Amino acid sequence: MEKSKNQLITEKSIRLLQQNQYTSHVDSKLTKTEMKSWIEGFFAVKAEGINSSRVANRKRGSKLSSNSTSKKKMIARLRANYFIPLFIN
């Protein structure tokens, strides 16, 4: 489970759970195809697609904000009748 760092819980990610989409932070070097094969193998589900985006590191209260992209967020869209039991439904 070293590829997926943690589940992302926001208002948007909770809404996406209703559409069978799961959001989590992942290793920044991970590709979409690697993540899709890892999800299908680890959870025994069928992924329909993967969306990814890089999240900028921002420090609150700092005048100089760093725009480095060390975090990566992925949204895994599963096929119908599949779910990941570790996530809230």
Coordinates of N, CA, C and O in Angstrom, one line a residue:
M1 N 0.8 -1.2 0.0 CA 0.0 0.0 0.0 C 0.9 1.3 0.0 O 0.4 2.3 0.4
E2 N 2.1 1.1 -0.4 CA 3.0 2.3 -0.4 C 2.8 3.2 -1.5 O 3.2 4.4 -1.5
K3 N 2.0 2.9 -2.6 CA 1.7 3.8 -3.7 C 0.7 4.8 -3.4 O 0.8 5.9 -3.8
S4 N -0.3 4.4 -2.6 CA -1.4 5.3 -2.2 C -1.1 5.8 -0.8 O -0.9 5.0 0.1
K5 N -0.9 7.1 -0.7 CA -0.5 7.7 0.6 C -1.7 7.8 1.6 O -1.5 7.4 2.7
N6 N -2.7 8.4 1.2 CA -3.9 8.5 2.1 C -5.2 8.9 1.3 O -5.1 9.4 0.2
Q7 N -6.3 8.6 1.8 CA -7.6 8.9 1.2 C -7.8 10.4 1.4 O -7.5 11.0 2.5
L8 N -8.3 11.1 0.4 CA -8.6 12.5 0.5 C -10.1 12.7 0.8 O -10.9 12.2 0.1
I9 N -10.3 13.4 1.9 CA -11.7 13.6 2.3 C -12.0 15.1 2.2 O -11.5 15.9 3.1
T10 N -12.8 15.5 1.2 CA -13.2 16.8 1.1 C -14.7 16.8 0.6 O -15.2 15.7 0.4
E11 N -15.3 17.9 0.5 CA -16.7 17.9 0.1 C -16.8 17.3 -1.3 O -17.7 16.5 -1.6
K12 N -15.9 17.6 -2.2 CA -15.9 17.1 -3.6 C -15.7 15.6 -3.6 O -16.4 14.9 -4.3
S13 N -14.7 15.1 -2.8 CA -14.4 13.7 -2.8 C -15.6 12.9 -2.3 O -15.9 11.8 -2.7
I14 N -16.3 13.4 -1.3 CA -17.5 12.7 -0.8 C -18.6 12.7 -1.9 O -19.3 11.7 -2.0
R15 N -18.8 13.8 -2.6 CA -19.8 13.7 -3.7 C -19.4 12.7 -4.8 O -20.2 12.1 -5.4
L16 N -18.0 12.6 -5.1 CA -17.6 11.7 -6.1 C -17.8 10.2 -5.7 O -17.9 9.4 -6.5
L17 N -17.8 10.0 -4.4 CA -18.1 8.6 -3.9 C -19.4 8.1 -4.4 O -19.6 6.9 -4.6
Q18 N -20.4 9.0 -4.5 CA -21.7 8.7 -4.9 C -21.7 8.3 -6.4 O -22.6 7.6 -6.9
Q19 N -20.7 8.7 -7.1 CA -20.6 8.4 -8.5 C -19.5 7.3 -8.7 O -19.0 7.0 -9.9
N20 N -19.2 6.6 -7.7 CA -18.2 5.4 -7.7 C -16.8 5.9 -8.1 O -16.2 5.2 -8.9
Q21 N -16.4 7.1 -7.6 CA -15.1 7.6 -7.9 C -14.4 7.8 -6.5 O -14.9 8.4 -5.6
Y22 N -13.1 7.3 -6.4 CA -12.4 7.4 -5.2 C -11.1 8.2 -5.3 O -10.4 8.1 -6.3
T23 N -10.9 9.2 -4.4 CA -9.9 10.1 -4.5 C -8.8 9.9 -3.4 O -9.2 9.6 -2.2
S24 N -7.6 10.0 -3.8 CA -6.5 9.8 -2.8 C -5.2 10.5 -3.3 O -5.0 10.7 -4.5
H25 N -4.3 10.7 -2.3 CA -3.0 11.2 -2.6 C -2.1 10.0 -2.9 O -2.2 9.0 -2.3
V26 N -1.3 10.2 -3.9 CA -0.4 9.1 -4.3 C 1.0 9.5 -4.5 O 1.3 10.8 -4.4
D27 N 1.9 8.6 -4.7 CA 3.3 9.0 -4.9 C 3.4 9.8 -6.2 O 2.8 9.6 -7.2
S28 N 4.2 10.9 -6.1 CA 4.3 11.8 -7.2 C 4.9 11.3 -8.5 O 4.7 11.8 -9.6
K29 N 5.6 10.2 -8.4 CA 6.2 9.6 -9.6 C 5.3 8.5 -10.3 O 5.7 7.9 -11.3
L30 N 4.2 8.2 -9.7 CA 3.3 7.2 -10.2 C 2.5 7.7 -11.4 O 2.1 8.8 -11.5
T31 N 2.4 6.8 -12.4 CA 1.7 7.1 -13.7 C 0.2 6.6 -13.6 O -0.1 5.8 -12.7
K32 N -0.6 7.0 -14.5 CA -2.0 6.5 -14.5 C -2.1 5.0 -14.7 O -2.9 4.4 -14.0
T33 N -1.3 4.5 -15.6 CA -1.4 3.1 -15.9 C -0.9 2.2 -14.8 O -1.5 1.2 -14.5
E34 N 0.1 2.7 -14.1 CA 0.6 2.0 -12.9 C -0.4 2.0 -11.8 O -0.6 1.0 -11.1
M35 N -1.1 3.2 -11.6 CA -2.1 3.3 -10.5 C -3.3 2.4 -10.9 O -3.8 1.7 -10.0
K36 N -3.7 2.4 -12.1 CA -4.8 1.6 -12.5 C -4.6 0.1 -12.3 O -5.4 -0.6 -11.7
S37 N -3.4 -0.4 -12.7 CA -3.1 -1.8 -12.5 C -2.9 -2.1 -11.0 O -3.3 -3.2 -10.6
W38 N -2.4 -1.2 -10.2 CA -2.2 -1.4 -8.8 C -3.6 -1.5 -8.1 O -3.8 -2.4 -7.3
I39 N -4.5 -0.6 -8.4 CA -5.9 -0.6 -7.8 C -6.6 -1.9 -8.2 O -7.2 -2.6 -7.3
E40 N -6.5 -2.3 -9.5 CA -7.2 -3.5 -9.9 C -6.6 -4.8 -9.2 O -7.3 -5.7 -8.9
G41 N -5.3 -4.8 -9.0 CA -4.7 -6.0 -8.4 C -4.9 -6.0 -6.9 O -5.2 -7.1 -6.3
F42 N -4.7 -4.9 -6.2 CA -4.8 -4.8 -4.8 C -6.2 -5.0 -4.2 O -6.4 -5.7 -3.3
F43 N -7.2 -4.3 -4.8 CA -8.5 -4.3 -4.4 C -9.4 -5.3 -5.1 O -10.6 -5.5 -4.8
A44 N -9.0 -6.0 -6.1 CA -9.7 -6.9 -7.0 C -11.0 -6.2 -7.5 O -12.1 -6.7 -7.4
V45 N -10.8 -5.1 -8.1 CA -11.9 -4.3 -8.8 C -11.5 -4.0 -10.2 O -10.4 -4.3 -10.6
K46 N -12.4 -3.5 -11.0 CA -12.2 -3.1 -12.4 C -12.3 -1.6 -12.4 O -13.3 -1.0 -12.1
A47 N -11.2 -0.9 -12.8 CA -11.2 0.5 -12.9 C -11.5 0.9 -14.3 O -11.0 0.3 -15.3
E48 N -12.4 1.9 -14.4 CA -12.9 2.4 -15.8 C -11.9 3.4 -16.3 O -11.6 3.5 -17.4
G49 N -11.4 4.2 -15.3 CA -10.4 5.3 -15.7 C -9.8 5.9 -14.5 O -10.3 5.8 -13.4
I50 N -8.7 6.7 -14.8 CA -8.0 7.3 -13.7 C -7.8 8.8 -14.2 O -7.3 9.0 -15.3
N51 N -8.1 9.7 -13.3 CA -7.7 11.1 -13.5 C -6.7 11.5 -12.5 O -6.8 11.1 -11.4
S52 N -5.7 12.3 -12.9 CA -4.7 12.8 -12.0 C -4.4 14.2 -12.1 O -4.7 14.9 -13.1
S53 N -3.9 14.8 -11.0 CA -3.5 16.2 -11.0 C -2.5 16.4 -10.0 O -2.4 15.7 -9.0
R54 N -1.7 17.4 -10.2 CA -0.6 17.8 -9.2 C -1.1 18.9 -8.3 O -1.8 19.8 -8.8
V55 N -0.8 18.8 -7.0 CA -1.3 19.7 -6.0 C -0.1 20.5 -5.6 O 0.9 19.9 -5.1
A56 N -0.2 21.8 -5.7 CA 0.9 22.7 -5.2 C 1.0 22.7 -3.7 O 0.0 22.7 -3.0
N57 N 2.3 22.8 -3.2 CA 2.5 23.0 -1.8 C 2.5 24.5 -1.5 O 3.2 25.2 -2.1
R58 N 1.6 24.8 -0.7 CA 1.4 26.2 -0.3 C 1.5 26.4 1.2 O 0.9 25.6 2.0
K59 N 2.3 27.3 1.7 CA 2.5 27.5 3.1 C 1.6 28.7 3.5 O 1.7 29.7 2.9
R60 N 0.8 28.5 4.5 CA -0.1 29.5 4.9 C 0.7 30.6 5.7 O 1.5 30.3 6.5
G61 N 0.3 31.8 5.5 CA 1.0 32.9 6.3 C 2.3 33.3 5.7 O 3.0 34.2 6.3
S62 N 2.8 32.7 4.7 CA 4.1 33.0 4.1 C 3.9 34.0 2.9 O 3.0 33.8 2.1
K63 N 4.8 35.0 2.9 CA 4.7 35.9 1.7 C 5.2 35.2 0.5 O 4.8 35.5 -0.6
L64 N 6.3 34.4 0.7 CA 6.8 33.7 -0.5 C 6.2 32.3 -0.5 O 6.4 31.5 0.4
S65 N 5.4 32.1 -1.5 CA 4.7 30.7 -1.6 C 5.5 29.9 -2.6 O 5.9 30.3 -3.7
S66 N 5.7 28.7 -2.2 CA 6.4 27.7 -3.1 C 5.4 27.1 -4.0 O 4.4 26.6 -3.6
N67 N 5.7 27.0 -5.3 CA 4.8 26.4 -6.3 C 5.3 25.1 -6.7 O 5.0 24.6 -7.8
S68 N 6.1 24.4 -5.8 CA 6.6 23.1 -6.2 C 5.4 22.1 -6.1 O 4.5 22.3 -5.4
T69 N 5.5 21.1 -7.0 CA 4.4 20.1 -7.1 C 4.9 18.8 -6.6 O 5.2 17.9 -7.3
S70 N 5.0 18.6 -5.3 CA 5.4 17.4 -4.7 C 4.3 16.4 -4.4 O 4.5 15.3 -4.1
K71 N 3.1 16.9 -4.5 CA 1.9 16.0 -4.2 C 1.2 15.7 -5.5 O 1.1 16.6 -6.4
K72 N 0.6 14.5 -5.5 CA -0.2 14.2 -6.7 C -1.5 13.6 -6.2 O -1.5 12.8 -5.2
K73 N -2.6 14.0 -6.8 CA -3.9 13.5 -6.4 C -4.5 12.7 -7.6 O -4.4 13.1 -8.8
M74 N -5.1 11.5 -7.3 CA -5.7 10.7 -8.4 C -7.1 10.4 -8.0 O -7.4 10.1 -6.8
I75 N -8.0 10.4 -9.0 CA -9.4 10.0 -8.9 C -9.6 8.7 -9.7 O -9.4 8.8 -10.9
A76 N -9.9 7.6 -9.0 CA -10.1 6.4 -9.7 C -11.6 6.2 -9.9 O -12.4 6.2 -9.0
R77 N -12.0 6.0 -11.1 CA -13.4 5.7 -11.5 C -13.6 4.2 -11.7 O -13.0 3.7 -12.6
L78 N -14.4 3.6 -10.9 CA -14.6 2.2 -11.0 C -15.8 1.8 -11.8 O -16.8 2.6 -11.9
R79 N -15.8 0.6 -12.4 CA -17.0 0.2 -13.1 C -18.2 -0.1 -12.2 O -18.0 -0.2 -11.0
A80 N -19.4 -0.2 -12.8 CA -20.6 -0.5 -12.0 C -20.4 -1.8 -11.2 O -19.8 -2.7 -11.7
N81 N -21.0 -1.8 -10.0 CA -21.0 -3.0 -9.2 C -19.7 -3.3 -8.5 O -19.5 -4.4 -7.9
Y82 N -18.7 -2.4 -8.6 CA -17.4 -2.6 -7.9 C -17.3 -1.4 -6.9 O -17.8 -0.3 -7.1
F83 N -16.7 -1.7 -5.8 CA -16.4 -0.6 -4.8 C -15.2 -1.0 -4.0 O -14.8 -2.2 -3.9
I84 N -14.6 0.0 -3.3 CA -13.5 -0.3 -2.4 C -14.0 -0.2 -1.0 O -14.5 0.9 -0.6
P85 N -13.9 -1.2 -0.2 CA -14.5 -1.2 1.1 C -13.9 -0.3 2.1 O -14.5 0.0 3.1
L86 N -12.6 0.1 1.9 CA -11.9 1.0 2.8 C -12.4 2.4 2.8 O -12.2 3.2 3.7
F87 N -13.1 2.8 1.7 CA -13.6 4.1 1.6 C -15.1 4.2 2.1 O -15.8 3.2 2.1
I88 N -15.5 5.4 2.5 CA -16.8 5.6 3.0 C -17.8 5.6 1.8 O -17.5 6.3 0.8
N89 N -18.9 4.9 1.9 CA -19.9 4.9 0.8 C -21.1 5.6 1.2 O -21.6 5.5 2.3

